[in-house]
């Protein structure tokens, strides 16, 4: 029942917030927000298990899907949409599905979260296979749309992950890995776009960021696959190349121009004194791992 969910409960720490000054309102909100990171920390083992499964499947040609309604659905789409520009991956690799479709991104369509039949239809449009992963997001953990999607996916042999903000959530029953970040009552009772939304955003950041790191989309702590589509980004690409190779500007620019501003290939070319073709081939053999590609081209002597 909704009245038993912590995410729907009245917060005793913020009673009569409507009668407070603006500085006090902000302080109370900040006090509550400060508890979110700790709640996420408690779920790190489950988040780690989820990421291991996502990495394994994406390495074998799979895709990652998020599904949710309302704020949860919007957060999933936000995280998915940031992956191509951040990590230079295809839009199809990480995708978000929201109850009510694109219209629901900017409009409240409350009734769609109860439509179990539509959830299955929405999932079927993407032809998910056993290589894929579906993450169901629901702050309450009881959204019918998300439950139906997870249940259907599980029946098809698809690996499922649930992300909710209540313990023993209903959606957890339909997930291979359950992430339950207990954020407690909101500053305004039931407004789960607040602490619950913040917690969901933090977890989604972890899911995709750690996955992309393990897919060799990050070198050291740098976004190595930046898309140099304008002068600013071309300068950034040169800065990154100089950071890892100490080349001068003229040499660095020449390397980047040879590789169509692919920093990864340029680093391997410089590090192994290799051609574009050999550097590209070595990276393909090493799944994009720069250090291993350089080592391969140098004859494995390091």
Coordinates of C-alpha atoms in Angstrom, one line a residue:
X1 CA 0.0 0.0 0.0
X2 CA 1.2 3.5 -0.8
X3 CA 0.7 4.7 2.8
X4 CA 3.3 2.2 3.9
X5 CA 5.9 3.2 1.5
X6 CA 8.7 5.4 2.9
X7 CA 8.9 7.4 -0.3
X8 CA 5.2 8.4 0.3
X9 CA 5.4 9.1 4.0
X10 CA 5.4 12.5 5.7
X11 CA 8.8 13.7 6.8
X12 CA 8.9 14.7 10.5
X13 CA 12.0 16.7 9.8
X14 CA 10.2 19.1 7.4
X15 CA 6.8 19.5 8.9
X16 CA 5.5 23.1 8.5
X17 CA 8.1 23.8 5.9
X18 CA 5.5 26.1 4.3
X19 CA 5.9 28.5 7.2
X20 CA 9.6 28.8 7.1
X21 CA 11.9 31.4 5.6
X22 CA 13.6 30.8 2.3
X23 CA 17.0 30.2 3.9
X24 CA 15.5 27.7 6.3
X25 CA 13.7 25.9 3.5
X26 CA 16.9 25.6 1.6
X27 CA 18.8 24.3 4.7
X28 CA 16.1 21.7 5.3
X29 CA 16.3 20.5 1.7
X30 CA 20.1 20.4 1.8
X31 CA 20.0 18.4 5.1
X32 CA 17.8 15.8 3.4
X33 CA 19.9 15.8 0.2
X34 CA 23.0 15.1 2.2
X35 CA 21.6 11.7 3.2
X36 CA 21.3 10.4 -0.4
X37 CA 24.9 9.5 -1.0
X38 CA 24.9 7.3 2.1
X39 CA 21.8 5.5 0.9
X40 CA 23.4 4.9 -2.5
X41 CA 26.6 3.7 -0.7
X42 CA 24.6 1.0 1.0
X43 CA 23.6 -0.4 -2.3
X44 CA 27.1 -0.5 -3.9
X45 CA 27.4 -4.3 -3.8
X46 CA 24.2 -4.6 -5.8
X47 CA 25.1 -1.8 -8.2
X48 CA 28.4 -3.5 -8.8
X49 CA 26.7 -6.8 -9.6
X50 CA 24.4 -5.0 -12.0
X51 CA 27.4 -3.4 -13.8
X52 CA 29.2 -6.7 -14.1
X53 CA 26.2 -8.1 -16.0
X54 CA 25.8 -5.1 -18.2
X55 CA 29.5 -5.1 -19.2
X56 CA 29.4 -8.8 -20.0
X57 CA 26.4 -8.4 -22.3
X58 CA 27.5 -5.2 -24.0
X59 CA 30.9 -6.8 -24.7
X60 CA 29.0 -9.5 -26.5
X61 CA 26.9 -7.3 -28.7
X62 CA 24.1 -6.6 -26.3
X63 CA 22.3 -3.3 -25.4
X64 CA 21.2 -1.6 -22.3
X65 CA 17.6 -0.4 -21.9
X66 CA 16.0 1.7 -19.2
X67 CA 12.2 1.8 -18.7
X68 CA 10.2 3.9 -16.3
X69 CA 7.2 6.3 -15.9
X70 CA 7.3 10.0 -15.0
X71 CA 10.4 11.2 -13.4
X72 CA 12.0 7.8 -13.4
X73 CA 11.4 7.4 -17.2
X74 CA 12.8 10.9 -17.9
X75 CA 16.0 10.2 -15.8
X76 CA 16.5 7.0 -17.8
X77 CA 16.2 8.8 -21.1
X78 CA 18.5 11.5 -19.9
X79 CA 21.2 9.1 -18.9
X80 CA 20.9 7.2 -22.2
X81 CA 21.0 10.3 -24.3
X82 CA 24.2 11.5 -22.7
X83 CA 26.1 8.3 -23.6
X84 CA 26.7 9.0 -27.4
X85 CA 28.3 12.5 -26.9
X86 CA 30.2 11.5 -23.8
X87 CA 31.6 8.1 -24.9
X88 CA 31.1 8.2 -28.7
X89 CA 28.9 5.1 -28.7
X90 CA 25.9 4.4 -31.0
X91 CA 22.6 5.7 -29.9
X92 CA 21.3 2.2 -30.0
X93 CA 23.7 1.0 -27.3
X94 CA 21.9 2.6 -24.4
X95 CA 18.2 3.5 -24.8
X96 CA 15.5 4.8 -22.6
X97 CA 11.8 4.0 -22.7
X98 CA 9.2 6.1 -21.0
X99 CA 5.5 5.4 -20.4
X100 CA 3.5 7.6 -22.7
X101 CA 6.3 8.0 -25.2
X102 CA 8.1 11.2 -26.3
X103 CA 5.1 13.4 -25.2
X104 CA 5.6 12.3 -21.6
X105 CA 9.1 13.8 -21.6
X106 CA 7.7 17.3 -21.1
X107 CA 4.1 16.6 -20.1
X108 CA 2.6 14.7 -17.1
X109 CA 0.6 11.7 -18.4
X110 CA -0.2 10.1 -15.1
X111 CA -2.6 7.3 -16.3
X112 CA 0.0 5.6 -18.6
X113 CA 2.0 4.3 -15.6
X114 CA -0.8 1.8 -14.9
X115 CA -0.9 0.4 -18.5
X116 CA 0.7 -3.1 -18.3
X117 CA -0.3 -4.0 -21.9
X118 CA 1.4 -1.0 -23.3
X119 CA 4.5 -1.7 -21.4
X120 CA 4.8 -5.1 -23.2
X121 CA 4.1 -3.5 -26.5
X122 CA 6.8 -0.8 -25.9
X123 CA 9.3 -3.5 -25.1
X124 CA 8.5 -5.6 -28.1
X125 CA 9.3 -2.7 -30.5
X126 CA 13.0 -3.1 -29.6
X127 CA 13.3 -6.8 -30.3
X128 CA 15.3 -7.5 -27.1
X129 CA 17.3 -10.7 -26.9
X130 CA 19.2 -12.6 -24.2
X131 CA 22.2 -10.4 -25.0
X132 CA 20.4 -7.3 -23.8
X133 CA 19.7 -5.9 -20.3
X134 CA 16.6 -4.1 -19.1
X135 CA 16.7 -1.8 -16.1
X136 CA 13.3 -1.0 -14.6
X137 CA 13.2 2.3 -12.7
X138 CA 10.5 3.2 -10.2
X139 CA 10.9 5.2 -7.0
X140 CA 8.0 3.6 -5.3
X141 CA 9.0 0.2 -6.7
X142 CA 5.4 -0.6 -7.5
X143 CA 4.7 1.1 -10.9
X144 CA 2.5 -1.4 -12.9
X145 CA 4.1 -0.3 -16.3
X146 CA 7.6 -1.1 -15.0
X147 CA 6.5 -4.3 -13.3
X148 CA 4.9 -5.6 -16.5
X149 CA 8.0 -4.7 -18.6
X150 CA 10.4 -6.5 -16.2
X151 CA 8.1 -9.5 -16.0
X152 CA 7.8 -9.9 -19.7
X153 CA 11.6 -9.4 -20.2
X154 CA 12.3 -12.0 -17.6
X155 CA 10.0 -14.5 -19.3
X156 CA 12.0 -13.9 -22.5
X157 CA 15.3 -14.7 -20.8
X158 CA 16.5 -11.1 -20.7
X159 CA 18.6 -10.0 -17.8
X160 CA 16.6 -7.6 -15.6
X161 CA 17.7 -5.1 -13.0
X162 CA 15.3 -3.1 -10.8
X163 CA 16.1 0.4 -9.3
X164 CA 13.7 1.6 -6.6
X165 CA 13.8 3.7 -3.4
X166 CA 12.0 1.4 -1.0
X167 CA 13.1 -1.9 0.5
X168 CA 11.4 -5.1 -0.5
X169 CA 9.9 -3.3 -3.6
X170 CA 7.5 -5.1 -5.8
X171 CA 9.6 -4.6 -8.9
X172 CA 12.4 -6.5 -7.1
X173 CA 10.4 -9.7 -7.6
X174 CA 10.9 -9.4 -11.3
X175 CA 14.6 -8.6 -11.4
X176 CA 17.8 -10.7 -11.5
X177 CA 19.6 -7.9 -9.6
X178 CA 17.7 -5.6 -7.3
X179 CA 19.0 -2.1 -6.4
X180 CA 16.9 -0.6 -3.5
X181 CA 18.2 2.8 -2.4
X182 CA 16.2 3.6 0.7
X183 CA 16.0 7.4 0.6
X184 CA 13.1 7.8 3.1
X185 CA 10.4 10.4 3.2
X186 CA 10.7 13.4 0.9
X187 CA 10.9 17.1 2.0
X188 CA 7.4 17.4 0.5
X189 CA 5.5 14.1 1.0
X190 CA 5.4 11.9 -2.1
X191 CA 7.5 14.3 -4.3
X192 CA 9.9 11.6 -5.5
X193 CA 11.6 13.9 -8.0
X194 CA 13.6 15.1 -5.0
X195 CA 15.7 12.7 -3.0
X196 CA 14.5 9.6 -4.8
X197 CA 15.2 11.3 -8.2
X198 CA 18.6 12.3 -7.0
X199 CA 19.4 8.8 -5.9
X200 CA 18.2 7.3 -9.2
X201 CA 20.4 9.8 -11.1
X202 CA 23.4 8.9 -9.1
X203 CA 22.9 5.2 -9.7
X204 CA 22.3 5.6 -13.4
X205 CA 25.5 7.7 -13.6
X206 CA 27.3 4.7 -12.0
X207 CA 25.7 2.1 -14.3
X208 CA 26.8 3.8 -17.5
X209 CA 30.0 5.4 -16.4
X210 CA 31.5 2.3 -14.8
X211 CA 30.3 0.2 -17.8
X212 CA 31.9 2.6 -20.3
X213 CA 35.2 2.6 -18.3
X214 CA 35.2 -1.2 -18.5
X215 CA 34.5 -1.0 -22.2
X216 CA 37.7 1.1 -22.6
X217 CA 35.8 4.3 -23.4
X218 CA 37.9 6.1 -20.8
X219 CA 41.7 6.5 -20.7
X220 CA 43.1 7.3 -17.3
X221 CA 40.1 9.5 -16.3
X222 CA 39.7 11.3 -19.6
X223 CA 36.8 10.9 -22.1
X224 CA 39.1 9.6 -24.8
X225 CA 36.5 9.3 -27.5
X226 CA 35.4 12.9 -27.7
X227 CA 33.8 13.7 -31.0
X228 CA 35.8 16.6 -32.4
X229 CA 32.9 18.2 -34.3
X230 CA 34.0 21.9 -33.9
X231 CA 37.1 23.9 -33.3
X232 CA 36.7 23.9 -29.5
X233 CA 36.5 20.1 -29.5
X234 CA 39.4 19.8 -31.9
X235 CA 41.5 21.9 -29.5
X236 CA 40.4 19.7 -26.7
X237 CA 41.4 16.6 -28.7
X238 CA 44.9 18.1 -29.2
X239 CA 45.1 18.9 -25.4
X240 CA 44.3 15.3 -24.5
X241 CA 46.8 13.9 -27.0
X242 CA 49.5 16.2 -25.7
X243 CA 48.6 15.2 -22.1
X244 CA 49.4 11.5 -22.9
X245 CA 52.2 11.8 -25.4
X246 CA 54.0 15.1 -24.9
X247 CA 53.9 15.8 -28.6
X248 CA 54.3 19.4 -29.8
X249 CA 51.3 21.1 -31.3
X250 CA 52.4 20.7 -35.0
X251 CA 53.1 16.9 -34.6
X252 CA 49.9 16.4 -32.5
X253 CA 47.7 18.2 -35.1
X254 CA 49.2 16.1 -37.9
X255 CA 48.6 12.9 -36.0
X256 CA 45.0 13.8 -35.3
X257 CA 44.4 14.9 -38.9
X258 CA 45.7 11.5 -40.1
X259 CA 43.2 9.7 -37.8
X260 CA 40.2 12.0 -38.4
X261 CA 40.7 13.3 -34.9
X262 CA 40.6 9.8 -33.3
X263 CA 42.6 10.4 -30.1
X264 CA 42.8 6.8 -29.3
X265 CA 44.4 5.8 -32.6
X266 CA 46.7 8.8 -32.4
X267 CA 48.1 7.8 -29.0
X268 CA 48.8 4.3 -30.2
X269 CA 50.4 5.6 -33.4
X270 CA 52.7 7.8 -31.3
X271 CA 53.4 5.2 -28.5
X272 CA 54.2 2.4 -30.9
X273 CA 55.5 4.4 -33.8
X274 CA 52.9 2.7 -35.9
X275 CA 50.8 3.6 -39.0
X276 CA 47.1 4.4 -38.8
X277 CA 46.3 1.0 -40.2
X278 CA 48.4 -1.0 -37.7
X279 CA 47.3 1.1 -34.8
X280 CA 43.6 0.7 -35.7
X281 CA 44.1 -3.1 -36.1
X282 CA 45.8 -3.4 -32.8
X283 CA 43.1 -1.5 -31.0
X284 CA 40.5 -3.7 -32.6
X285 CA 42.3 -6.8 -31.4
X286 CA 42.6 -5.4 -27.9
X287 CA 39.0 -4.2 -27.6
X288 CA 40.1 -0.6 -27.6
X289 CA 42.6 -0.9 -24.8
X290 CA 45.3 1.6 -25.6
X291 CA 48.0 0.2 -23.4
X292 CA 47.5 -3.3 -24.6
X293 CA 47.5 -2.2 -28.2
X294 CA 50.8 -0.3 -27.8
X295 CA 52.3 -3.4 -26.1
X296 CA 51.1 -5.6 -28.9
X297 CA 52.7 -3.4 -31.6
X298 CA 55.9 -3.3 -29.6
X299 CA 56.1 -7.1 -29.6
X300 CA 54.7 -7.6 -26.1
X301 CA 57.9 -6.6 -24.5
X302 CA 56.4 -4.4 -21.8

